[in-house]
Short mmCIF file of C-alpha atoms and ligand atoms in Angstrom, two decimals:
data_model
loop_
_atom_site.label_atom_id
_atom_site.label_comp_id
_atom_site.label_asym_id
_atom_site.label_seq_id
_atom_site.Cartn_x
_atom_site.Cartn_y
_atom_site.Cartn_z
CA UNK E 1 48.00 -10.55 -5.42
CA UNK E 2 44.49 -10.70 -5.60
CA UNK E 3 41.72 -7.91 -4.71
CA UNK E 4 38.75 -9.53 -2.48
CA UNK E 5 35.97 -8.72 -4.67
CA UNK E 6 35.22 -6.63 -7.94
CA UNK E 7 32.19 -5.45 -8.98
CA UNK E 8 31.56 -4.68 -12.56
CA UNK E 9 29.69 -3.42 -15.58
CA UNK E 10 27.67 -1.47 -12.96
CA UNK E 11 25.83 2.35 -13.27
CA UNK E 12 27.62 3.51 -10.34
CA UNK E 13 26.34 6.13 -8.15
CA UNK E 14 28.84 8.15 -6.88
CA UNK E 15 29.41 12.03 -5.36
CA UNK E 16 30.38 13.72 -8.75
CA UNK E 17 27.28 11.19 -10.39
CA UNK E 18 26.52 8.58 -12.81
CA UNK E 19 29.13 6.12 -14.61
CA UNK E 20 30.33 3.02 -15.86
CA UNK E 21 32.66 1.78 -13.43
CA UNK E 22 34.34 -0.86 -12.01
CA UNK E 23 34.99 -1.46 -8.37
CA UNK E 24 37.74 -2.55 -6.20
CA UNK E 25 37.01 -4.36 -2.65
CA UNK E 26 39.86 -4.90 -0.63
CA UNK E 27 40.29 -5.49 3.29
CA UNK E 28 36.24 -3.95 3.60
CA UNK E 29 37.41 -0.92 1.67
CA UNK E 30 37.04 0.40 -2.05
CA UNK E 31 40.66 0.40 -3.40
CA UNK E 32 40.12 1.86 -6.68
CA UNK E 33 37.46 2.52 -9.43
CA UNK E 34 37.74 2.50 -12.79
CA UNK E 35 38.45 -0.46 -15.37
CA UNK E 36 38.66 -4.26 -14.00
CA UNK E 37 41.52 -4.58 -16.97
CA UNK E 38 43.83 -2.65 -14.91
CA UNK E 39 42.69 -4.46 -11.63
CA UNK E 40 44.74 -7.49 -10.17
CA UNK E 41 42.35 -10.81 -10.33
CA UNK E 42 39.80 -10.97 -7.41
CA UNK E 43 38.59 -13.48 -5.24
CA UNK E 44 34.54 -12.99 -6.34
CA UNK E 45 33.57 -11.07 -9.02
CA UNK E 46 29.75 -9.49 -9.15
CA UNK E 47 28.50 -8.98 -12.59
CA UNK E 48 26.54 -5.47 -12.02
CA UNK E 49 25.16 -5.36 -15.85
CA UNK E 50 21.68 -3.28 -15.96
CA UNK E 51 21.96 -2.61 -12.14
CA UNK E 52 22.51 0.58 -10.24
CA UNK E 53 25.36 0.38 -8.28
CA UNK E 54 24.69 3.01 -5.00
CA UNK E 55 26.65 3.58 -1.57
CA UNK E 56 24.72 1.14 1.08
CA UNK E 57 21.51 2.75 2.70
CA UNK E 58 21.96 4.66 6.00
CA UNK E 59 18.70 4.97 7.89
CA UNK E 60 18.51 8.10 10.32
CA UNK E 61 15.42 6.98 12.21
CA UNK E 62 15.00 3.35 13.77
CA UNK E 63 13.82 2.32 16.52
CA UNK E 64 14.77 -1.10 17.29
CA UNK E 65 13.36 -3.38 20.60
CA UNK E 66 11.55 0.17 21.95
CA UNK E 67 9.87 0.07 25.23
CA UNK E 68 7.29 3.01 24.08
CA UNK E 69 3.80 3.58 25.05
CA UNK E 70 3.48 0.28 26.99
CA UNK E 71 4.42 -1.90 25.10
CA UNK E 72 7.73 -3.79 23.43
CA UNK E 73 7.45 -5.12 19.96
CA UNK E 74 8.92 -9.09 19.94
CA UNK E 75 11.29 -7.94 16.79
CA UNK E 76 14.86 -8.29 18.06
CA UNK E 77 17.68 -6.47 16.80
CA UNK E 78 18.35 -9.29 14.32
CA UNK E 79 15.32 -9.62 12.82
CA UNK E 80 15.15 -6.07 12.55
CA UNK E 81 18.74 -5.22 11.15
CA UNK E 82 18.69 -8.27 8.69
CA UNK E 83 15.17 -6.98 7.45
CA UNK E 84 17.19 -3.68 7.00
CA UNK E 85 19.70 -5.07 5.12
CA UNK E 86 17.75 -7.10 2.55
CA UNK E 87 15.86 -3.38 1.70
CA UNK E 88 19.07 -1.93 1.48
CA UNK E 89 20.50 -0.31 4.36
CA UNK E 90 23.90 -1.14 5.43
CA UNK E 91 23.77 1.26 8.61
CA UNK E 92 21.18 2.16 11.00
CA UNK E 93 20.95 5.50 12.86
CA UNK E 94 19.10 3.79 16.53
CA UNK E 95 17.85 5.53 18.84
CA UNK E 96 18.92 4.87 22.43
CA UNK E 97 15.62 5.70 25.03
CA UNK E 98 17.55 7.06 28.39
CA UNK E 99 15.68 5.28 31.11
CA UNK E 100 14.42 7.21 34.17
CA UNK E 101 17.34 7.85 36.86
CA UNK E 102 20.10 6.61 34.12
CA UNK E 103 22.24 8.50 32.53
CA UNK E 104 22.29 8.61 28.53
CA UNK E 105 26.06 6.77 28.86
CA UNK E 106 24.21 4.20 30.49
CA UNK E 107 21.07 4.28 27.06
CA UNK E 108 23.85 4.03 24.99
CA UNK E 109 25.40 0.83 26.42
CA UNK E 110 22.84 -0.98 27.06
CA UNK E 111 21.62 -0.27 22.81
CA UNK E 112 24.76 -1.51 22.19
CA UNK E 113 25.00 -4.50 24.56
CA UNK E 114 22.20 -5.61 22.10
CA UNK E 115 23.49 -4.01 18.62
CA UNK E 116 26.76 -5.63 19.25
CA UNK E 117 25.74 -9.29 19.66
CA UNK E 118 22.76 -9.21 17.06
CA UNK E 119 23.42 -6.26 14.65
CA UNK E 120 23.80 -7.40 11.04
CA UNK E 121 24.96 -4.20 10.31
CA UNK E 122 26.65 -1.45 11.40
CA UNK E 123 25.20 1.39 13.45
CA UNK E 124 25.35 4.14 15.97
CA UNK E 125 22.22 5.76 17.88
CA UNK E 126 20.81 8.72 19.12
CA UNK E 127 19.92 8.79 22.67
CA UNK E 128 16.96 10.20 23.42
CA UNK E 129 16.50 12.39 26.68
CA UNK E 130 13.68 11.35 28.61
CA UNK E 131 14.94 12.77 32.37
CA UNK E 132 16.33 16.19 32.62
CA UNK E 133 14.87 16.40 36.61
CA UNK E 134 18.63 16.74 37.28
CA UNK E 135 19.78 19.32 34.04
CA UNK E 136 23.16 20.14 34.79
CA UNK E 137 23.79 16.52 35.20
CA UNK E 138 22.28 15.39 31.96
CA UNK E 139 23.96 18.29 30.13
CA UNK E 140 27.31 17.44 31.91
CA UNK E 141 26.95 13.82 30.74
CA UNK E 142 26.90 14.84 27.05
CA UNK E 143 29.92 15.40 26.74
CA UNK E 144 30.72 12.07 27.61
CA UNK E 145 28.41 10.60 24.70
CA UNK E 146 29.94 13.13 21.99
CA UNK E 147 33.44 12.34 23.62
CA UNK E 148 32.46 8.51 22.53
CA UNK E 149 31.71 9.31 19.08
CA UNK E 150 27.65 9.95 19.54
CA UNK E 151 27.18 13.83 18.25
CA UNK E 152 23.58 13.87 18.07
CA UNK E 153 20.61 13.64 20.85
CA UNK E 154 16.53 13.83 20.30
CA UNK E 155 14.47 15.65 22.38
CA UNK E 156 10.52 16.21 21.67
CA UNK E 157 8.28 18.84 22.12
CA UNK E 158 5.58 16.24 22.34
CA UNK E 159 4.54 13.24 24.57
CA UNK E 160 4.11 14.74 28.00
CA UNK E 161 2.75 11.25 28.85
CA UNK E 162 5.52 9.03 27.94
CA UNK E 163 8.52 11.29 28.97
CA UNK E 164 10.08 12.46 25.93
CA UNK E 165 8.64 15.98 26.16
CA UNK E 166 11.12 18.99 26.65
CA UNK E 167 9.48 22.43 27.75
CA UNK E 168 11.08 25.58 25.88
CA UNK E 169 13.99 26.03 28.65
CA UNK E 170 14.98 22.64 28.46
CA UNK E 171 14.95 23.08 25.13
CA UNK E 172 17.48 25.94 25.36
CA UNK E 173 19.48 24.58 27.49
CA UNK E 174 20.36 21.23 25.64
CA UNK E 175 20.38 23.26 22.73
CA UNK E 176 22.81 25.58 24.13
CA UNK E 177 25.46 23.10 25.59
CA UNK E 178 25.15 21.35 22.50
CA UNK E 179 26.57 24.60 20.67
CA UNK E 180 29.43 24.30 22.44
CA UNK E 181 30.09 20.57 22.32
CA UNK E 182 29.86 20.51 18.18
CA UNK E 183 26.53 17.94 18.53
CA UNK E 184 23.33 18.11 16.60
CA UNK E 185 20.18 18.58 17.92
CA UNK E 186 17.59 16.25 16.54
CA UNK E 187 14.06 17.19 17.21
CA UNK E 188 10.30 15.64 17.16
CA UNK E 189 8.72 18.84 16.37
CA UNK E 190 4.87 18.78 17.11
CA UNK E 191 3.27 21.51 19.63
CA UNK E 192 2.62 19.29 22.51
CA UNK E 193 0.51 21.68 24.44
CA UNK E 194 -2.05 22.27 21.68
CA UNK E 195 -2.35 18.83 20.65
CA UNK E 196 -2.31 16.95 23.38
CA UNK E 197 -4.74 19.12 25.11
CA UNK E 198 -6.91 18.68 21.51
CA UNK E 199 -6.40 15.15 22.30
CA UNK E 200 -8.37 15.13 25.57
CA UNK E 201 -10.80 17.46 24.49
CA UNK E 202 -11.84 15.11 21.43
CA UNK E 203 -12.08 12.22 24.04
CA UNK E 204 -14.42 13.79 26.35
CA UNK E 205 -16.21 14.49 23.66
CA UNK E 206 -16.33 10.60 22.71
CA UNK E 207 -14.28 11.12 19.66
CA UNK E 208 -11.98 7.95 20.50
CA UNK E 209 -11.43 6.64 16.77
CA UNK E 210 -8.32 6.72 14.62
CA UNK E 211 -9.56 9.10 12.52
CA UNK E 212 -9.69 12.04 15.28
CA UNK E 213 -5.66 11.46 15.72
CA UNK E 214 -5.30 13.48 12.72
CA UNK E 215 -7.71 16.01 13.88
CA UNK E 216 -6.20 16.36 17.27
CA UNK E 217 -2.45 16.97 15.52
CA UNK E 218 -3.70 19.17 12.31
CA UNK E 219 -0.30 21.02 10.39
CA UNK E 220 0.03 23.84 12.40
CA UNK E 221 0.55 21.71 14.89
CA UNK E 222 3.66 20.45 13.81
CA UNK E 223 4.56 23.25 11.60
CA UNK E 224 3.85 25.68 15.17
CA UNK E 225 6.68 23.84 16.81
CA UNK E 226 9.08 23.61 13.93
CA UNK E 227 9.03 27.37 13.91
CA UNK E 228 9.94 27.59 17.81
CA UNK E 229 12.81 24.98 17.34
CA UNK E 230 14.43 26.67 14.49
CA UNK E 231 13.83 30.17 16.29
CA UNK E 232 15.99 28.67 18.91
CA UNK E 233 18.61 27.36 16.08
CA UNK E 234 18.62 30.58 14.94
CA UNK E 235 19.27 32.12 18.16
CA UNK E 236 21.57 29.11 19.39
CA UNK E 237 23.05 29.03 16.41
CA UNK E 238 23.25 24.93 17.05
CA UNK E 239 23.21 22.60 14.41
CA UNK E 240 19.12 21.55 14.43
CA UNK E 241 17.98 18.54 12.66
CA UNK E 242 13.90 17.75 12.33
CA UNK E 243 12.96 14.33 12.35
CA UNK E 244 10.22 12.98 10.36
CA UNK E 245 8.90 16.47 9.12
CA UNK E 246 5.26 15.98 7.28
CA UNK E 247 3.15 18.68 6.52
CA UNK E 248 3.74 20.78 2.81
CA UNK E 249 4.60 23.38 4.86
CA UNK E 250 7.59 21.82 7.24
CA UNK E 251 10.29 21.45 4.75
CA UNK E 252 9.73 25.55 3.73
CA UNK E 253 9.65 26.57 7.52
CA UNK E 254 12.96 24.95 7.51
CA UNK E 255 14.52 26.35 4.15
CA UNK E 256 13.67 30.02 5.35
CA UNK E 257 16.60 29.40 7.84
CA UNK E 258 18.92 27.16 5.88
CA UNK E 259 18.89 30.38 3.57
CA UNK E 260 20.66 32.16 6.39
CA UNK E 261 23.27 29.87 6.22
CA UNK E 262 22.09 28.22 9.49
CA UNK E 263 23.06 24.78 10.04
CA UNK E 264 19.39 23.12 10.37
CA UNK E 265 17.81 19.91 8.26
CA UNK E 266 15.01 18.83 7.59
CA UNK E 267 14.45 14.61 7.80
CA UNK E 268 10.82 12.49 6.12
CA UNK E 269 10.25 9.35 6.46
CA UNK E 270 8.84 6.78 3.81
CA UNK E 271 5.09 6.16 5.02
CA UNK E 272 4.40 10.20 5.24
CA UNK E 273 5.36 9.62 1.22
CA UNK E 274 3.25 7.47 0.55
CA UNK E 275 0.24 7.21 2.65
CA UNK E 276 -2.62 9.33 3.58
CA UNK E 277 -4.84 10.05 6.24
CA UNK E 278 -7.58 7.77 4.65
CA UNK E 279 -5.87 4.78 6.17
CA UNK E 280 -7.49 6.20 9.42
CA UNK E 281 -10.94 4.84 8.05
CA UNK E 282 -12.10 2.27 9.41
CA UNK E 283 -10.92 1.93 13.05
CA UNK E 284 -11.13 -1.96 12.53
CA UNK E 285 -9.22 -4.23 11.11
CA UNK E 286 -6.95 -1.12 9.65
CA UNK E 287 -7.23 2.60 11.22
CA UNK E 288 -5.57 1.63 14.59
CA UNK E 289 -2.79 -0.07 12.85
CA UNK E 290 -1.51 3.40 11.05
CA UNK E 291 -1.08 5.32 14.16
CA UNK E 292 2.30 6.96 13.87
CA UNK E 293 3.03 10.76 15.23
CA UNK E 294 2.90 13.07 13.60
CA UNK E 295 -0.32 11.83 11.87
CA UNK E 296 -0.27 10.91 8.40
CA UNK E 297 -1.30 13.54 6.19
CA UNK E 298 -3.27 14.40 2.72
CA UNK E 299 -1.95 13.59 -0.80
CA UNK E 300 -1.37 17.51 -1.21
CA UNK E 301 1.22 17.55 1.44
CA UNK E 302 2.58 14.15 0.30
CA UNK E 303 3.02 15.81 -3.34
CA UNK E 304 4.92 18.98 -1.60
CA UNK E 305 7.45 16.46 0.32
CA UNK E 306 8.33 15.19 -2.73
CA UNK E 307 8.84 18.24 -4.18
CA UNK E 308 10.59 19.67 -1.50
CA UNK E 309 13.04 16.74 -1.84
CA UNK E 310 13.99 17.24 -5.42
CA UNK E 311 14.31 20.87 -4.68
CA UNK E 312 16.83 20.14 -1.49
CA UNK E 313 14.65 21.60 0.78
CA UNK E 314 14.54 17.73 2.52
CA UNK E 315 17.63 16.33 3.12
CA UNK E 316 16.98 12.51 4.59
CA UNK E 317 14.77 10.03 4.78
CA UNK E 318 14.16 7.91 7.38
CA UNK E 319 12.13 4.68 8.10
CA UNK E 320 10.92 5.67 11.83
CA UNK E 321 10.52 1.88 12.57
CA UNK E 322 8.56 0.57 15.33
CA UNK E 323 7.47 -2.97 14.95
CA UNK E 324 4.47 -3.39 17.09
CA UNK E 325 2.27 -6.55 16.23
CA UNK E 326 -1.71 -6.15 15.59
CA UNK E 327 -2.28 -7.37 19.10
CA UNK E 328 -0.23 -4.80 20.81
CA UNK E 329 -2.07 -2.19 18.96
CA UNK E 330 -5.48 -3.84 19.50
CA UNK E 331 -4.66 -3.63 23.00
CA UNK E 332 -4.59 -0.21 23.45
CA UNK E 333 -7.49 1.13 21.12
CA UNK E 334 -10.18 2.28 22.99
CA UNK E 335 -9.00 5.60 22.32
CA UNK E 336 -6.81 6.97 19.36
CA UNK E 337 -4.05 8.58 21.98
CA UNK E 338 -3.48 5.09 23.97
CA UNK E 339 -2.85 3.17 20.61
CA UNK E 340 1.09 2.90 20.16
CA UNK E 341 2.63 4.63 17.74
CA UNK E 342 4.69 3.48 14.97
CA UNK E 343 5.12 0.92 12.39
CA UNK E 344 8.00 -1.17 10.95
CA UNK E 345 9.52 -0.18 7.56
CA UNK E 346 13.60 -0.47 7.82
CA UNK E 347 13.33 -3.13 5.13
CA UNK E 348 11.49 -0.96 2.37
CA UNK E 349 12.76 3.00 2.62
CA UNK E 350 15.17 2.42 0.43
CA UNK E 351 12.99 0.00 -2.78
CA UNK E 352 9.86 2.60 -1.48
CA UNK E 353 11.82 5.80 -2.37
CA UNK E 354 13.37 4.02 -5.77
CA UNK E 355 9.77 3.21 -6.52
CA UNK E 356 8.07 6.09 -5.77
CA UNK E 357 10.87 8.62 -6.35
CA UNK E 358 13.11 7.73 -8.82
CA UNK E 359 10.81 5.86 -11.01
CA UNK E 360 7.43 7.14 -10.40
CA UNK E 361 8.34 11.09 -9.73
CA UNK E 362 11.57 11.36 -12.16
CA UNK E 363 13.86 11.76 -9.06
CA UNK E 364 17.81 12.14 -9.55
CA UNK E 365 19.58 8.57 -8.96
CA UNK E 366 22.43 11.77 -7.57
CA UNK E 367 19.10 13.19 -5.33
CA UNK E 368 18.10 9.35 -4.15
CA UNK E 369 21.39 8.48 -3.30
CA UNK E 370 21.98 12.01 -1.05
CA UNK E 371 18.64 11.06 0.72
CA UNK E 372 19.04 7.54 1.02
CA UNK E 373 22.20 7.49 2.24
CA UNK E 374 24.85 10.33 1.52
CA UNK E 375 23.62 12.49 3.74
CA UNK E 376 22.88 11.09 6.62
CA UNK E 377 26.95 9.99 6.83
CA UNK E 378 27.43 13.74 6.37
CA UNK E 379 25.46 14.94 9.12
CA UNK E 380 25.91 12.59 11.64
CA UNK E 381 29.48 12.97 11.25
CA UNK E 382 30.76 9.58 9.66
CA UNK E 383 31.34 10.89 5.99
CA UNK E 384 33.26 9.90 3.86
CA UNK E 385 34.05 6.47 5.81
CA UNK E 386 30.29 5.68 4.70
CA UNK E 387 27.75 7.31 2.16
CA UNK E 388 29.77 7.48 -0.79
CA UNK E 389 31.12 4.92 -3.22
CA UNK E 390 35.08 6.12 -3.61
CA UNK E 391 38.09 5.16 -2.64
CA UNK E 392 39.07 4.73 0.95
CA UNK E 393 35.23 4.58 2.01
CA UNK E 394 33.82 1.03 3.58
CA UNK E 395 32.59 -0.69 0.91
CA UNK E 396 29.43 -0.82 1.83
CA UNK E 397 27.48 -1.43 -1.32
CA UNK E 398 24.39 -1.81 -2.48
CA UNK E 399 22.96 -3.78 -6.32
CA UNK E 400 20.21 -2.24 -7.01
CA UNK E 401 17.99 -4.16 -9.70
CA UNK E 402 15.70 -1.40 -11.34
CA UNK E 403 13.73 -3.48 -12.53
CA UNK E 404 13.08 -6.26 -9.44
CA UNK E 405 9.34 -5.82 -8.53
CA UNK E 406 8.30 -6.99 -4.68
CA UNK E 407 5.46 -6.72 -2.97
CA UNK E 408 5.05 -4.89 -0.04
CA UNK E 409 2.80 -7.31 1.52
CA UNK E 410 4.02 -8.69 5.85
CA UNK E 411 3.83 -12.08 4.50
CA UNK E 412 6.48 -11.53 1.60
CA UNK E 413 8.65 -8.95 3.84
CA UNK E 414 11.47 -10.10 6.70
CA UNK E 415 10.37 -7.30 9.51
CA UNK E 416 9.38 -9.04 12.88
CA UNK E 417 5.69 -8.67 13.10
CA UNK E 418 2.40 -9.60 11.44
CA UNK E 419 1.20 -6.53 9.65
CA UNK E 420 2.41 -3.89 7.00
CA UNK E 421 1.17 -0.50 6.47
CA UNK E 422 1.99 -1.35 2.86
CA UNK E 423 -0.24 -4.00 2.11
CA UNK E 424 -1.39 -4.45 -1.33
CA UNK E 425 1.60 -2.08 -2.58
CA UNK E 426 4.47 -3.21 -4.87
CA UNK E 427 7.73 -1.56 -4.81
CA UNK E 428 9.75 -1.88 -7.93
CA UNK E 429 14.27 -1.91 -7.59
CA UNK E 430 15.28 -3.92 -4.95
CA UNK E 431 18.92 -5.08 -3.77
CA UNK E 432 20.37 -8.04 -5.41
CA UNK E 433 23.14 -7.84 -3.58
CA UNK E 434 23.99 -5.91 0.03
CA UNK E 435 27.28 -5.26 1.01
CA UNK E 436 28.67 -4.61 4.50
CA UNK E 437 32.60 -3.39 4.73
CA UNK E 438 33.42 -5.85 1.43
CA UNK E 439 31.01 -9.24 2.54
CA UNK E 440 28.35 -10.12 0.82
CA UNK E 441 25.55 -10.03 3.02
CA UNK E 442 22.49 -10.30 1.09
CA UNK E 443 22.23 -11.97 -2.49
CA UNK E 444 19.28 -12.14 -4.53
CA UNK E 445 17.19 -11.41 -2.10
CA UNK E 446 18.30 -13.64 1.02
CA UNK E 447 20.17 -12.65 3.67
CA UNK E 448 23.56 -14.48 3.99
CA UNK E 449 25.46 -12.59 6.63
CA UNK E 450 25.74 -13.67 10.50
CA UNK E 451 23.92 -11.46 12.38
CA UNK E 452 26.94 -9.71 15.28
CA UNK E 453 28.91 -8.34 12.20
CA UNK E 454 27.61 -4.93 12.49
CA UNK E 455 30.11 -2.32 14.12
CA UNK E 456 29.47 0.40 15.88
CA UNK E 457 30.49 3.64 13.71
CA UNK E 458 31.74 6.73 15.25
CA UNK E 459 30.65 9.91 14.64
CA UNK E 460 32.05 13.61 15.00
CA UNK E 461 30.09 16.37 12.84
CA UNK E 462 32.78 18.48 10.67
CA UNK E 463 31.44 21.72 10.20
CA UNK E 464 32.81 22.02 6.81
CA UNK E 465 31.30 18.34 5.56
CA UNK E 466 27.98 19.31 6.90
CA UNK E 467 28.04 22.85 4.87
CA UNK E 468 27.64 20.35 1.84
CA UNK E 469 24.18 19.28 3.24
N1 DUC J 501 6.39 8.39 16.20
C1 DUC J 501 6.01 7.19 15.85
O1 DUC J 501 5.14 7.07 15.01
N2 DUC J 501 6.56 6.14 16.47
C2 DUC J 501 7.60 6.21 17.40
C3 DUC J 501 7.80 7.53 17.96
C4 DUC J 501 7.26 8.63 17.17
O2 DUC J 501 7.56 9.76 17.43
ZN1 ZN J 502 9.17 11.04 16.76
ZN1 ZN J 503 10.77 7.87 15.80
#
């Protein structure tokens, strides 16, 4: 009898941490680590020599084929998931946008009717609440997504304009029926009030240009609101999970409660890592192109997220990707607040945070793996099928070559638009080889898979897994 596939010779990440080990593929599953002497033949064997051998990525925060702020980027889902794969991620946390008078069932089916023809990998969302004019309804139909194996839902205490804003009692209310169904709240946390009102104010004024965005959304802005969600944690006591947290101060707001024992998190994603608010400067051909929300930042609070990861104080990163073209931002720039927000990056969180972690900033391959990947299963309630290299987990794998140096330029990357936010940047430890459930689908670089393979992975949040967040 033969095994499907073995990988060896690899430094394989796994919970306990770093060792020589072989691995075992059979059916989609590891069967065993340990030495390929003692393993029946295989099928394909992977030579893993000099590589890093870690549990496939798992992004928390994409946002494929959005309809936000006007506008639709032309990236399908397979452009978009096979772009994800060759960086590196083997599952993708979507979010589902609940459309005016639909239900979030009904968000949730129709991200899948899409995931499930064209995914390359696997993946389960996060609807997002957009229409609460009927509460009771929406918070009756939750059950029906957690029931389905969705645990988590996004609200925002931002964009007034483009529906995603919750007031305080909505707030409380989602927050409290999620208590009792076992979800996870996952929040945009930036005062909407005070910035969007700074917004308007800065227009009238004729302050229109990128750089103002920044102005209009300072910190406290962001830091303000995580302090009213995790009150309401706190009070709620529901699990609370912050999504793309950027300020120095964020990730400490957070820790004050996850001292407590409270169940709350506290997600980054790669750009807020890496890039500051300079990027703002000028409006043309660049500043409107790094529009995201919340704004990006200053080196000082780029330092203290990186910090605040080694220390545990953040525990995921996410890629937040929006591919919008050049055009469909150039549409919208006569002021900073029109221009949509967002930017693709699926394909480089994971190379970006090896890079820039791992290699630049001395961070754990234990730490990079948790963030990447490990913890992200845990929390959104699909660990230990996935985020962990052991046996009985998919074997979803990734080759990591730490020494494979790519540039971060559109031209050279797979994402489905015509700019990158990362141009003129290298990223050094790339994939060799992605994994999905046992198949090979990317090798040295090139994406071999057949994009439909991706499966839709449940999700139920165990309160004693997510303790080990
Ligand atoms: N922020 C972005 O930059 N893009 C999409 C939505 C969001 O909150
Ligand atoms: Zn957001
Ligand atoms: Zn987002």
């Amino acid at each position: 009898m033969k095994v499907d596939l073995i990988i060896e010779n690899g430094a394989v990440v796994t919970s306990t941490g770093v060792m020589k080990t072989d691995i075992a593929i059979e059916d989609g599953k590891i069967s065993a680590l340990g030495s390929r002497s003692v393993f029946p033949e295989a099928e394909k064997v992977i030579n893993a020599e000099g590589k890093i051998v870690i549990p496939g990525g798992i992004d928390t925060h994409s946002h494929f084929e959005l309809l936000f702020m006007g506008e639709r980027p032309p990236e399908n889902w397979d452009v978009a998931s096979t772009a994800s794969a060759i960086g590196g991620t083997t599952t993708t946390i979507d979010f589902a946008q609940q459309e005016k008078g639909k239900s979030l069932m009904d968000a949730v089916k129709t991200q899948f009717s899409r995931a499930e023809k064209l995914s390359a990998i696997d993946y389960t969302t996060t609807p997002i609440l957009t229409d609460l004019s009927d509460l009771d309804k929406v918070l009756d139909n939750m059950k029906e997504v957690v029931d389905y194996g969705i645990p988590s839902f996004k609200g925002a205490t931002i964009y007034r304009k483009v529906g995603w804003y919750e007031n305080d009692w909505q707030l409380y209310a989602v927050l409290r029926r999620l208590k009792e169904l076992g979800g996870m709240m996952s929040i945009h946390a930036e005062n909407g009030l005070i910035g969007e009102e700074m917004q308007a104010e800065l227009i009238k004024q004729g302050k229109t240009d990128p750089k103002y965005h920044g102005i209009a959304k300072p910190n406290f802005v962001e830091d303000l609101a995580t302090q009213t969600c995790m009150m309401l944690a706190e009070v709620l006591g529901t699990k609370t999970y912050i999504v793309h947290s950027t300020t120095r101060e964020a990730p400490n707001i957070i820790a004050n409660y996850r001292r407590k024992s409270l169940p709350v998190f506290c997600e980054t994603c790669t750009h807020y890592l890496v890039l500051t608010d300079d990027t703002f400067e000028p409006k043309f051909p660049k500043g409107i192109l790094y529009m995201c929300s919340p704004p990006l930042r200053k080196k000082e609070d780029i330092e203290a997220l990186w910090k605040a990861i080694s220390d545990g104080k953040v525990q995921t990163i996410g890629s937040d990707h929006v591919a919008f073209t050049k055009k469909q931002k150039e549409d919208h720039c006569d002021t900073f607040a029109d221009i949509p927000n967002g930017f693709p990056g699926c394909e480089v969180r994971v190379p970006v945070i090896f890079s820039e972690g791992v290699l630049k900033r001395g961070l754990s391959l234990q730490r990079f793996v948790e963030v990447v990947s490990t913890n992200a299963a845990k929390l959104f309630g699909f660990y230990p099928k996935k985020g962990v290299i052991a046996p009985g987990s998919d074997a979803d794998i990734v080759v990591l070559d730490p020494k494979e140096k790519r540039s971060l330029n559109a031209e050279d990357l797979h994402m489905g638009t015509d700019f990158s936010v990362f141009e003129g940047m290298e990223a050094t430890g790339w994939p060799t080889f992605t994994i999905l459930r046992g198949k090979v689908i990317v090798e040295d670089g090139k994406y071999v898979g057949n994009p439909g393979e991706g499966e839709f992975v449940k999700g139920k949040i165990e309160d004693d897994i997510i303790k080990t967040v």
